[in-house]
mmCIF file of C-alpha atoms in Angstrom:
data_model
loop_
_atom_site.group_PDB
_atom_site.id
_atom_site.type_symbol
_atom_site.label_atom_id
_atom_site.label_comp_id
_atom_site.label_asym_id
_atom_site.label_seq_id
_atom_site.Cartn_x
_atom_site.Cartn_y
_atom_site.Cartn_z
ATOM 1 C CA MET C 1 0.144 -0.140 0.088
ATOM 2 C CA ASN C 2 2.971 2.249 1.100
ATOM 3 C CA LYS C 3 4.988 1.450 -2.275
ATOM 4 C CA HIS C 4 1.708 2.296 -4.148
ATOM 5 C CA ILE C 5 1.515 5.689 -2.837
ATOM 6 C CA VAL C 6 4.956 6.376 -3.079
ATOM 7 C CA SER C 7 4.760 5.495 -7.035
ATOM 8 C CA THR C 8 1.652 7.740 -7.198
ATOM 9 C CA LEU C 9 3.613 10.790 -5.671
ATOM 10 C CA ALA C 10 6.575 10.199 -7.829
ATOM 11 C CA LEU C 11 4.570 9.878 -10.802
ATOM 12 C CA ALA C 12 2.477 13.239 -10.182
ATOM 13 C CA THR C 13 6.023 15.042 -8.956
ATOM 14 C CA PHE C 14 7.300 13.966 -13.206
ATOM 15 C CA LEU C 15 4.157 15.019 -14.469
ATOM 16 C CA VAL C 16 4.163 18.323 -12.983
ATOM 17 C CA ALA C 17 7.791 19.162 -13.729
ATOM 18 C CA THR C 18 7.128 18.176 -16.874
ATOM 19 C CA ALA C 19 4.405 20.526 -17.899
ATOM 20 C CA ALA C 20 5.752 23.219 -15.958
ATOM 21 C CA PRO C 21 8.089 24.604 -18.371
ATOM 22 C CA ALA C 22 4.885 24.009 -21.418
ATOM 23 C CA LEU C 23 2.461 26.499 -19.023
ATOM 24 C CA ALA C 24 5.635 28.784 -18.791
ATOM 25 C CA ASP C 25 5.875 29.467 -22.333
ATOM 26 C CA GLU C 26 2.094 29.806 -22.768
ATOM 27 C CA SER C 27 1.392 32.267 -20.095
ATOM 28 C CA PRO C 28 1.069 35.855 -21.771
ATOM 29 C CA SER C 29 4.031 37.954 -22.267
ATOM 30 C CA PRO C 30 4.039 41.815 -20.875
ATOM 31 C CA SER C 31 1.702 44.180 -22.760
ATOM 32 C CA PRO C 32 3.983 46.569 -25.034
ATOM 33 C CA SER C 33 2.005 49.229 -23.596
ATOM 34 C CA GLY C 34 3.731 49.031 -20.558
ATOM 35 C CA SER C 35 6.886 49.969 -21.906
ATOM 36 C CA PRO C 36 7.329 54.087 -21.962
ATOM 37 C CA ARG C 37 9.291 54.129 -25.070
ATOM 38 C CA LEU C 38 6.318 52.395 -27.015
ATOM 39 C CA ARG C 39 4.319 54.744 -25.232
ATOM 40 C CA ARG C 40 5.801 57.751 -26.102
ATOM 41 C CA GLU C 41 5.895 56.335 -30.097
ATOM 42 C CA PHE C 42 2.440 55.481 -30.088
ATOM 43 C CA ARG C 43 1.741 59.337 -28.842
ATOM 44 C CA GLN C 44 3.742 60.572 -31.530
ATOM 45 C CA GLU C 45 2.146 58.533 -34.158
ATOM 46 C CA VAL C 46 -1.185 59.618 -33.041
ATOM 47 C CA LYS C 47 -0.144 63.013 -33.218
ATOM 48 C CA GLU C 48 1.464 62.890 -36.753
ATOM 49 C CA ILE C 49 -2.147 61.124 -38.113
ATOM 50 C CA ARG C 50 -4.308 64.042 -36.223
ATOM 51 C CA LYS C 51 -1.985 66.457 -38.049
ATOM 52 C CA ASP C 52 -2.039 64.976 -41.297
ATOM 53 C CA THR C 53 -5.992 64.622 -41.169
ATOM 54 C CA ARG C 54 -6.416 68.211 -40.126
ATOM 55 C CA GLN C 55 -4.060 69.626 -43.009
ATOM 56 C CA GLU C 56 -6.106 67.338 -45.404
ATOM 57 C CA ILE C 57 -9.482 68.527 -44.191
ATOM 58 C CA ALA C 58 -7.994 72.395 -44.324
ATOM 59 C CA SER C 59 -6.791 71.956 -47.824
ATOM 60 C CA ARG C 60 -10.074 70.359 -48.669
ATOM 61 C CA SER C 61 -11.929 73.623 -47.019
ATOM 62 C CA GLN C 62 -9.376 76.083 -48.933
ATOM 63 C CA GLU C 63 -10.376 74.262 -52.052
ATOM 64 C CA LEU C 64 -14.040 74.017 -51.753
ATOM 65 C CA GLN C 65 -14.227 78.069 -50.687
ATOM 66 C CA ALA C 66 -11.921 78.853 -53.701
ATOM 67 C CA LYS C 67 -14.353 76.835 -55.903
ATOM 68 C CA LEU C 68 -17.360 78.688 -54.182
ATOM 69 C CA LYS C 69 -15.691 82.184 -54.478
ATOM 70 C CA GLU C 70 -14.711 81.508 -58.262
ATOM 71 C CA LYS C 71 -18.847 80.677 -58.763
ATOM 72 C CA ARG C 72 -19.780 83.716 -56.800
ATOM 73 C CA ASP C 73 -17.560 85.959 -59.020
ATOM 74 C CA LEU C 74 -18.911 84.356 -62.250
ATOM 75 C CA GLU C 75 -22.325 85.035 -61.211
ATOM 76 C CA ARG C 76 -21.824 88.375 -60.227
ATOM 77 C CA LYS C 77 -19.632 89.258 -63.694
ATOM 78 C CA ASN C 78 -22.608 87.718 -65.343
ATOM 79 C CA ARG C 79 -25.206 89.818 -63.514
ATOM 80 C CA LEU C 80 -22.901 92.762 -64.068
ATOM 81 C CA VAL C 81 -22.724 92.224 -67.839
ATOM 82 C CA LYS C 82 -26.538 91.873 -68.095
ATOM 83 C CA PHE C 83 -27.066 94.974 -66.048
ATOM 84 C CA TRP C 84 -24.501 97.005 -68.162
ATOM 85 C CA LYS C 85 -26.506 95.834 -71.364
ATOM 86 C CA LYS C 86 -29.602 96.986 -70.349
ATOM 87 C CA THR C 87 -27.630 100.544 -69.115
ATOM 88 C CA GLY C 88 -25.928 100.733 -72.012
ATOM 89 C CA GLU C 89 -29.177 100.357 -74.062
ATOM 90 C CA ARG C 90 -30.713 102.936 -72.073
ATOM 91 C CA LEU C 91 -27.906 105.553 -72.442
ATOM 92 C CA GLN C 92 -27.576 104.906 -76.082
ATOM 93 C CA LYS C 93 -31.314 105.537 -76.813
ATOM 94 C CA LEU C 94 -30.641 109.163 -74.811
ATOM 95 C CA ILE C 95 -27.631 109.703 -77.239
ATOM 96 C CA ASN C 96 -30.005 109.329 -80.047
ATOM 97 C CA ARG C 97 -32.333 111.169 -79.113
ATOM 98 C CA GLU C 98 -30.342 113.888 -78.242
ATOM 99 C CA LYS C 99 -29.225 113.474 -82.103
ATOM 100 C CA LYS C 100 -32.793 113.713 -83.640
ATOM 101 C CA MET C 101 -33.695 116.813 -81.298
ATOM 102 C CA ALA C 102 -30.672 118.328 -82.859
ATOM 103 C CA ASP C 103 -31.559 117.302 -86.401
ATOM 104 C CA LYS C 104 -35.001 119.213 -85.637
ATOM 105 C CA ILE C 105 -33.548 122.259 -84.343
ATOM 106 C CA GLY C 106 -31.084 122.362 -87.590
ATOM 107 C CA ALA C 107 -34.323 121.916 -89.823
ATOM 108 C CA ARG C 108 -36.156 124.646 -87.868
ATOM 109 C CA LEU C 109 -32.779 126.688 -88.225
ATOM 110 C CA ASP C 110 -32.783 126.033 -91.653
ATOM 111 C CA ARG C 111 -36.302 127.214 -92.082
ATOM 112 C CA LEU C 112 -35.960 130.743 -90.103
ATOM 113 C CA ALA C 113 -33.116 131.286 -92.475
ATOM 114 C CA ALA C 114 -35.042 130.737 -95.485
ATOM 115 C CA ALA C 115 -37.430 133.468 -93.958
ATOM 116 C CA GLY C 116 -35.107 135.791 -93.566
ATOM 117 C CA ARG C 117 -34.195 135.517 -89.888
ATOM 118 C CA ASP C 118 -30.445 135.935 -88.975
ATOM 119 C CA VAL C 119 -29.397 132.631 -87.517
ATOM 120 C CA THR C 120 -25.845 132.413 -87.770
ATOM 121 C CA LYS C 121 -25.006 132.133 -84.107
ATOM 122 C CA LEU C 122 -27.631 129.763 -83.779
ATOM 123 C CA LYS C 123 -26.076 127.949 -86.248
ATOM 124 C CA ALA C 124 -23.294 127.873 -84.513
ATOM 125 C CA ASP C 125 -24.174 127.232 -81.159
ATOM 126 C CA LEU C 126 -25.769 124.053 -82.831
ATOM 127 C CA VAL C 127 -22.648 122.802 -83.954
ATOM 128 C CA ALA C 128 -21.475 123.388 -80.639
ATOM 129 C CA ALA C 129 -24.309 121.205 -79.167
ATOM 130 C CA ARG C 130 -23.734 118.287 -81.875
ATOM 131 C CA ALA C 131 -20.320 118.308 -80.555
ATOM 132 C CA LYS C 132 -21.086 117.240 -77.514
ATOM 133 C CA ILE C 133 -23.286 115.145 -78.554
ATOM 134 C CA ASP C 134 -20.460 113.263 -80.468
ATOM 135 C CA GLY C 135 -18.345 113.384 -77.112
ATOM 136 C CA ALA C 136 -21.157 111.870 -75.287
ATOM 137 C CA GLN C 137 -21.032 108.966 -77.875
ATOM 138 C CA ALA C 138 -17.418 108.644 -77.915
ATOM 139 C CA ALA C 139 -17.487 108.345 -74.170
ATOM 140 C CA PHE C 140 -20.167 105.900 -74.291
ATOM 141 C CA ASP C 141 -17.982 103.747 -76.746
ATOM 142 C CA SER C 142 -15.539 103.631 -74.658
ATOM 143 C CA ALA C 143 -16.854 102.808 -71.706
ATOM 144 C CA VAL C 144 -18.690 99.967 -73.215
ATOM 145 C CA THR C 145 -14.908 98.557 -74.527
ATOM 146 C CA GLU C 146 -13.301 99.351 -71.286
ATOM 147 C CA LEU C 147 -15.790 97.278 -69.081
ATOM 148 C CA LYS C 148 -15.628 94.549 -71.724
ATOM 149 C CA LYS C 149 -11.802 94.154 -71.403
ATOM 150 C CA MET C 150 -12.056 94.315 -67.530
ATOM 151 C CA VAL C 151 -14.712 91.265 -67.814
ATOM 152 C CA ASP C 152 -12.558 89.365 -70.433
ATOM 153 C CA ASP C 153 -9.195 90.327 -68.213
ATOM 154 C CA GLY C 154 -10.987 88.832 -65.273
ATOM 155 C CA LYS C 155 -10.454 91.501 -63.240
ATOM 156 C CA PRO C 156 -11.749 91.396 -59.527
ATOM 157 C CA VAL C 157 -15.786 91.977 -59.816
ATOM 158 C CA ALA C 158 -15.501 94.885 -57.292
ATOM 159 C CA ASP C 159 -12.928 96.886 -59.617
ATOM 160 C CA ILE C 160 -15.221 96.195 -62.487
ATOM 161 C CA ILE C 161 -18.148 97.701 -60.525
ATOM 162 C CA ALA C 162 -16.479 100.703 -59.236
ATOM 163 C CA LYS C 163 -15.216 101.381 -62.446
ATOM 164 C CA ALA C 164 -18.812 100.813 -64.158
ATOM 165 C CA ARG C 165 -20.308 103.373 -61.575
ATOM 166 C CA GLU C 166 -17.508 105.905 -62.673
ATOM 167 C CA LEU C 167 -18.022 105.439 -66.645
ATOM 168 C CA HIS C 168 -21.614 105.734 -66.072
ATOM 169 C CA LYS C 169 -21.513 108.939 -64.203
ATOM 170 C CA GLY C 170 -19.205 110.549 -66.939
ATOM 171 C CA VAL C 171 -21.195 109.193 -69.862
ATOM 172 C CA VAL C 172 -24.485 110.900 -68.171
ATOM 173 C CA GLY C 173 -22.845 113.582 -67.504
ATOM 174 C CA LYS C 174 -21.874 114.417 -71.065
ATOM 175 C CA ILE C 175 -25.646 113.837 -72.256
ATOM 176 C CA ARG C 176 -26.816 116.040 -69.745
ATOM 177 C CA GLU C 177 -24.333 119.006 -70.841
ATOM 178 C CA ALA C 178 -25.329 118.477 -74.978
ATOM 179 C CA HIS C 179 -29.253 118.346 -73.790
ATOM 180 C CA LYS C 180 -28.744 121.862 -72.247
ATOM 181 C CA ALA C 181 -27.068 123.245 -75.346
ATOM 182 C CA LEU C 182 -29.572 121.982 -77.371
ATOM 183 C CA ILE C 183 -32.359 123.550 -74.742
ATOM 184 C CA ASP C 184 -30.462 126.918 -75.241
ATOM 185 C CA VAL C 185 -30.768 126.590 -78.918
ATOM 186 C CA ILE C 186 -34.389 126.279 -78.657
ATOM 187 C CA VAL C 187 -34.654 128.839 -76.331
ATOM 188 C CA SER C 188 -33.061 131.388 -78.617
ATOM 189 C CA THR C 189 -35.436 130.585 -81.297
ATOM 190 C CA ARG C 190 -38.335 131.407 -79.127
ATOM 191 C CA GLY C 191 -40.494 134.610 -80.639
ATOM 192 C CA MET C 192 -38.521 133.937 -84.494
ATOM 193 C CA SER C 193 -41.367 133.237 -87.190
ATOM 194 C CA ILE C 194 -41.303 131.129 -89.744
ATOM 195 C CA THR C 195 -43.290 133.292 -91.837
ATOM 196 C CA PRO C 196 -41.373 135.132 -94.343
ATOM 197 C CA THR C 197 -40.734 138.755 -93.885
ATOM 198 C CA PRO C 198 -42.932 140.508 -96.541
ATOM 199 C CA SER C 199 -40.615 142.429 -99.131
ATOM 200 C CA VAL C 200 -40.853 146.417 -98.954
ATOM 201 C CA THR C 201 -42.072 147.647 -102.475
ATOM 202 C CA PRO C 202 -40.411 151.076 -102.835
ATOM 203 C CA THR C 203 -42.751 153.865 -103.414
ATOM 204 C CA PRO C 204 -42.923 155.172 -106.833
ATOM 205 C CA THR C 205 -41.636 158.971 -107.029
ATOM 206 C CA PRO C 206 -43.950 161.330 -108.743
#
């Protein structure tokens, strides 16, 4: 009995001694996170990833903003072109109206001259008024050309708008000057009749 117990204990001791190294190999190794160096490297890697992510987001945001700005500028330019086209048509109509008025005044002066009225000064004033009309037409044509060039060259919208206002003001001012000159000629013809002056028949001497 004692011999059996001793044999059993010896076998158990042998098995334990044999299994111990294997169990030791299968035991979990220490966590890498426990190393200060590995923790520092991990934190640095996270910082780099976050930095790259922020830069990518910022780059995409700037690209998107640039595209939106380009789209807004294009829309504003298109609206500006349409607005100036309508404004230009209106200005040209005003200039054409002044030209027609000058032609009517010239025709009236011709009739007055045919009726024997002295219209020498009035005709000179009309020539001066026509010169002002031509100046308004030249200013308008130049404005159209300049604004078109600014749009084609891709100038900033704010600069185009400022220039458009400046040129519009200049053209309108010249049209007003021409109109005033024509009105002055019309006023000067008041009281002058186109009825021919009867010729004076000399009284026959007895």
